């Protein structure tokens, strides 16, 4: 029935579920204009129809993508911009806000929290945290060719993938209290013999969902090559579990997910 159809759509398109039952999905087809949709439990609303055809910078909007939603129903994602041959990161909170700031041809807003902080990626190599009008750029690290935003929690802590080029990845990063930390280094001196190669999400307790491989499968101290092994999922929990923030200085406890 309709439930089965909806489940199939969500599986194909991807979704984010809120406690109030709102789901963000993206629908589209190759060669056609793709449009972000908001599903509120009973009705699908085309977010693309809410966006003005010509935003403040004078560029015409093509397709739209939605990647995150907060408890107030504010949405972040990317807009395909005609005439610019690229994408702009956006925040939609009743008004459309272009977050790319002219920093490159491609911009994507990946996640946001209820405080209005948005995390996203720019053209090549940079990520950003947009905080109610101000933007902090995350990048310019000689160890990595690209730093790619993934998720942010309610305390403003964020996680990032890192890419060193030619199919090789470095340790994912944690942004905490204005500083960047290699997540693999937070596992302690031994690291349990493991190296984290990606970080996918972080919750309000500071737990990080990550993927890792044995250090024996690394190409070097800080390089893992795609295809050389299969990463396994891990849940990383701060120790001791903190009552206040910032929270990561003590390190992370690791639990393998089966």
Short mmCIF file of C-alpha atoms in Angstrom, two decimals:
data_model
loop_
_atom_site.label_atom_id
_atom_site.label_comp_id
_atom_site.label_asym_id
_atom_site.label_seq_id
_atom_site.Cartn_x
_atom_site.Cartn_y
_atom_site.Cartn_z
CA UNK A 1 0.00 0.00 0.00
CA UNK A 2 0.97 3.65 0.36
CA UNK A 3 3.19 2.86 3.35
CA UNK A 4 5.24 0.45 1.30
CA UNK A 5 5.58 2.98 -1.54
CA UNK A 6 6.75 5.66 0.88
CA UNK A 7 9.27 3.32 2.48
CA UNK A 8 10.63 2.48 -0.96
CA UNK A 9 10.93 6.16 -1.87
CA UNK A 10 12.76 6.93 1.37
CA UNK A 11 15.14 4.01 0.86
CA UNK A 12 16.01 5.17 -2.63
CA UNK A 13 16.20 8.89 -1.89
CA UNK A 14 17.53 9.05 1.66
CA UNK A 15 15.80 10.64 4.63
CA UNK A 16 16.19 12.49 7.91
CA UNK A 17 13.56 11.83 10.61
CA UNK A 18 12.68 14.31 13.34
CA UNK A 19 10.91 13.54 16.64
CA UNK A 20 7.82 15.33 15.29
CA UNK A 21 7.69 12.95 12.33
CA UNK A 22 8.89 15.27 9.57
CA UNK A 23 11.04 13.70 6.90
CA UNK A 24 13.27 15.37 4.33
CA UNK A 25 13.67 13.49 1.07
CA UNK A 26 15.11 14.19 -2.34
CA UNK A 27 13.40 12.93 -5.48
CA UNK A 28 14.62 13.22 -9.04
CA UNK A 29 15.62 11.51 -12.23
CA UNK A 30 18.67 11.68 -14.43
CA UNK A 31 18.27 14.34 -17.09
CA UNK A 32 15.36 16.03 -15.33
CA UNK A 33 15.21 18.91 -12.86
CA UNK A 34 15.58 17.41 -9.38
CA UNK A 35 13.52 18.96 -6.62
CA UNK A 36 13.76 18.77 -2.83
CA UNK A 37 10.58 17.69 -1.03
CA UNK A 38 9.37 18.06 2.55
CA UNK A 39 7.13 15.27 3.87
CA UNK A 40 5.17 16.31 6.99
CA UNK A 41 3.56 12.96 7.79
CA UNK A 42 0.72 13.21 5.32
CA UNK A 43 1.69 15.50 2.45
CA UNK A 44 4.73 16.04 0.28
CA UNK A 45 5.60 19.71 -0.31
CA UNK A 46 7.91 20.68 -3.16
CA UNK A 47 10.53 22.89 -1.52
CA UNK A 48 11.80 23.89 -4.93
CA UNK A 49 8.50 25.65 -5.57
CA UNK A 50 9.10 27.83 -2.49
CA UNK A 51 12.44 29.12 -3.74
CA UNK A 52 12.36 32.34 -5.78
CA UNK A 53 13.32 31.84 -9.41
CA UNK A 54 15.98 34.53 -9.09
CA UNK A 55 17.68 34.81 -5.68
CA UNK A 56 19.39 37.94 -4.39
CA UNK A 57 22.56 37.28 -6.39
CA UNK A 58 20.61 37.29 -9.66
CA UNK A 59 21.22 33.64 -10.58
CA UNK A 60 18.38 31.45 -11.78
CA UNK A 61 17.75 28.30 -9.73
CA UNK A 62 17.53 24.91 -11.44
CA UNK A 63 17.25 21.75 -9.32
CA UNK A 64 17.31 21.59 -5.51
CA UNK A 65 18.57 19.11 -2.92
CA UNK A 66 17.73 18.85 0.79
CA UNK A 67 20.25 17.31 3.21
CA UNK A 68 19.16 18.35 6.71
CA UNK A 69 16.30 19.75 8.79
CA UNK A 70 16.02 21.10 12.35
CA UNK A 71 13.16 20.92 14.85
CA UNK A 72 11.76 24.22 13.56
CA UNK A 73 11.52 22.85 10.02
CA UNK A 74 14.44 24.89 8.65
CA UNK A 75 16.12 23.13 5.75
CA UNK A 76 19.67 23.07 4.35
CA UNK A 77 20.94 21.66 1.09
CA UNK A 78 22.18 22.69 -2.33
CA UNK A 79 20.66 24.60 -5.21
CA UNK A 80 21.61 23.87 -8.80
CA UNK A 81 22.23 27.31 -10.27
CA UNK A 82 21.65 27.88 -13.99
CA UNK A 83 24.22 30.12 -15.59
CA UNK A 84 26.74 29.36 -12.85
CA UNK A 85 27.16 25.67 -13.81
CA UNK A 86 27.41 24.69 -10.16
CA UNK A 87 25.64 24.50 -6.81
CA UNK A 88 25.14 26.91 -3.95
CA UNK A 89 24.73 25.93 -0.30
CA UNK A 90 21.49 27.26 1.14
CA UNK A 91 19.53 27.66 4.35
CA UNK A 92 15.75 27.93 4.01
CA UNK A 93 14.10 29.32 7.17
CA UNK A 94 11.14 30.97 5.49
CA UNK A 95 13.58 32.99 3.40
CA UNK A 96 16.20 31.57 1.08
CA UNK A 97 19.74 32.28 2.27
CA UNK A 98 22.73 31.67 0.00
CA UNK A 99 25.59 30.40 2.20
CA UNK A 100 28.22 29.92 -0.50
CA UNK A 101 29.39 33.52 -0.32
CA UNK A 102 31.10 33.41 -3.70
CA UNK A 103 33.76 31.01 -2.42
CA UNK A 104 33.62 28.65 -5.40
CA UNK A 105 31.54 26.99 -8.07
CA UNK A 106 30.18 24.23 -5.84
CA UNK A 107 28.66 24.59 -2.38
CA UNK A 108 26.63 22.17 -0.24
CA UNK A 109 25.06 22.64 3.20
CA UNK A 110 25.04 19.21 4.86
CA UNK A 111 23.61 19.61 8.35
CA UNK A 112 22.32 22.13 10.92
CA UNK A 113 21.41 22.29 14.57
CA UNK A 114 18.60 24.04 16.45
CA UNK A 115 20.90 26.95 17.33
CA UNK A 116 21.08 27.94 13.67
CA UNK A 117 24.60 26.64 13.02
CA UNK A 118 25.03 25.12 9.55
CA UNK A 119 27.88 22.91 8.38
CA UNK A 120 28.75 22.52 4.71
CA UNK A 121 31.33 22.18 1.96
CA UNK A 122 32.74 24.56 -0.62
CA UNK A 123 34.15 24.07 -4.10
CA UNK A 124 37.33 22.14 -3.37
CA UNK A 125 39.20 21.60 -0.17
CA UNK A 126 37.19 23.80 2.20
CA UNK A 127 34.32 23.26 4.59
CA UNK A 128 32.50 25.88 6.61
CA UNK A 129 30.43 26.46 9.74
CA UNK A 130 27.84 29.20 9.31
CA UNK A 131 26.72 30.59 12.67
CA UNK A 132 23.85 33.10 12.46
CA UNK A 133 25.50 35.38 9.93
CA UNK A 134 29.21 34.66 10.47
CA UNK A 135 31.17 31.96 8.65
CA UNK A 136 34.18 29.98 9.88
CA UNK A 137 36.20 28.22 7.16
CA UNK A 138 37.58 24.77 7.97
CA UNK A 139 40.54 23.83 5.80
CA UNK A 140 43.97 25.07 4.78
CA UNK A 141 45.62 22.02 6.33
CA UNK A 142 48.78 20.91 4.47
CA UNK A 143 48.11 17.27 5.41
CA UNK A 144 44.84 17.12 3.46
CA UNK A 145 43.76 18.03 -0.04
CA UNK A 146 40.13 18.23 1.02
CA UNK A 147 38.20 18.51 4.30
CA UNK A 148 34.54 17.54 3.83
CA UNK A 149 31.76 18.41 6.31
CA UNK A 150 29.48 15.67 7.63
CA UNK A 151 27.49 16.56 10.76
CA UNK A 152 27.10 19.03 13.64
CA UNK A 153 25.45 18.60 17.05
CA UNK A 154 23.65 21.02 19.38
CA UNK A 155 26.93 21.98 21.11
CA UNK A 156 28.51 23.14 17.85
CA UNK A 157 30.80 20.11 17.63
CA UNK A 158 31.23 18.92 14.05
CA UNK A 159 32.84 15.99 12.22
CA UNK A 160 34.60 15.97 8.85
CA UNK A 161 36.07 13.50 6.37
CA UNK A 162 39.57 14.19 5.06
CA UNK A 163 40.92 13.31 1.63
CA UNK A 164 44.57 13.35 0.62
CA UNK A 165 44.02 12.73 -3.10
CA UNK A 166 44.26 9.75 -5.49
CA UNK A 167 41.71 7.68 -3.56
CA UNK A 168 43.48 8.05 -0.22
CA UNK A 169 41.84 9.22 3.02
CA UNK A 170 43.29 10.56 6.25
CA UNK A 171 41.85 10.58 9.75
CA UNK A 172 38.44 12.22 10.08
CA UNK A 173 38.41 15.40 12.17
CA UNK A 174 36.45 16.66 15.15
CA UNK A 175 35.81 20.39 15.47
CA UNK A 176 35.38 21.22 19.15
CA UNK A 177 35.53 24.63 20.85
CA UNK A 178 37.26 26.25 17.88
CA UNK A 179 39.95 23.57 17.45
CA UNK A 180 40.37 20.60 15.09
CA UNK A 181 41.37 17.16 16.42
CA UNK A 182 42.22 13.99 14.52
CA UNK A 183 39.62 11.50 15.70
CA UNK A 184 42.08 8.61 15.40
CA UNK A 185 44.40 10.37 17.88
CA UNK A 186 41.57 10.61 20.43
CA UNK A 187 41.49 6.81 20.75
CA UNK A 188 44.56 6.92 23.01
CA UNK A 189 48.24 6.04 22.47
CA UNK A 190 47.53 2.51 21.23
CA UNK A 191 44.41 3.43 19.31
CA UNK A 192 43.29 -0.16 19.95
CA UNK A 193 45.29 -1.01 16.83
CA UNK A 194 42.71 0.83 14.75
CA UNK A 195 42.58 3.88 12.53
CA UNK A 196 39.37 5.78 11.79
CA UNK A 197 38.96 6.59 8.09
CA UNK A 198 35.60 8.37 8.14
CA UNK A 199 33.15 10.00 10.56
CA UNK A 200 29.47 10.08 9.64
CA UNK A 201 27.61 11.68 12.52
CA UNK A 202 27.90 13.11 16.05
CA UNK A 203 25.10 13.29 18.62
CA UNK A 204 24.52 15.68 21.51
CA UNK A 205 26.30 13.32 23.94
CA UNK A 206 29.44 13.64 21.81
CA UNK A 207 29.21 10.09 20.48
CA UNK A 208 30.64 9.75 16.98
CA UNK A 209 29.60 7.20 14.37
CA UNK A 210 32.76 6.35 12.43
CA UNK A 211 34.37 3.74 10.19
CA UNK A 212 37.81 2.30 10.83
CA UNK A 213 40.39 -0.24 9.71
CA UNK A 214 43.31 -2.02 11.43
CA UNK A 215 46.46 0.11 11.35
CA UNK A 216 48.23 -2.81 9.63
CA UNK A 217 46.13 -2.02 6.56
CA UNK A 218 47.29 1.60 6.36
CA UNK A 219 49.65 2.83 3.64
CA UNK A 220 51.37 5.15 6.07
CA UNK A 221 50.87 6.86 9.40
CA UNK A 222 47.89 8.85 8.18
CA UNK A 223 46.79 7.37 4.84
CA UNK A 224 44.22 4.71 3.96
CA UNK A 225 43.54 3.81 0.34
CA UNK A 226 40.05 2.94 -0.89
CA UNK A 227 39.83 -0.70 -2.01
CA UNK A 228 42.69 -1.99 0.13
CA UNK A 229 40.36 -3.20 2.89
CA UNK A 230 36.78 -2.95 4.13
CA UNK A 231 36.18 -0.47 6.97
CA UNK A 232 34.02 -1.51 9.92
CA UNK A 233 31.52 0.72 11.76
CA UNK A 234 32.37 1.94 15.27
CA UNK A 235 30.59 3.98 17.91
CA UNK A 236 33.02 6.31 19.69
CA UNK A 237 31.96 7.52 23.14
CA UNK A 238 33.75 10.26 25.15
CA UNK A 239 35.45 9.07 28.37
CA UNK A 240 34.65 9.99 30.99
CA UNK A 241 31.17 10.77 29.75
CA UNK A 242 31.05 14.54 30.20
CA UNK A 243 28.56 16.71 31.99
CA UNK A 244 29.88 19.92 30.43
CA UNK A 245 31.37 20.91 27.10
CA UNK A 246 33.92 20.97 25.51
CA UNK A 247 34.24 17.26 26.08
CA UNK A 248 36.81 15.49 23.95
CA UNK A 249 40.12 16.12 25.71
CA UNK A 250 39.90 12.88 27.70
CA UNK A 251 39.61 10.69 24.61
CA UNK A 252 37.11 8.28 23.11
CA UNK A 253 35.93 4.79 23.98
CA UNK A 254 35.31 2.59 21.01
CA UNK A 255 32.55 0.05 20.44
CA UNK A 256 32.33 -2.08 17.30
CA UNK A 257 28.94 -2.14 15.64
CA UNK A 258 27.84 -5.49 14.26
#
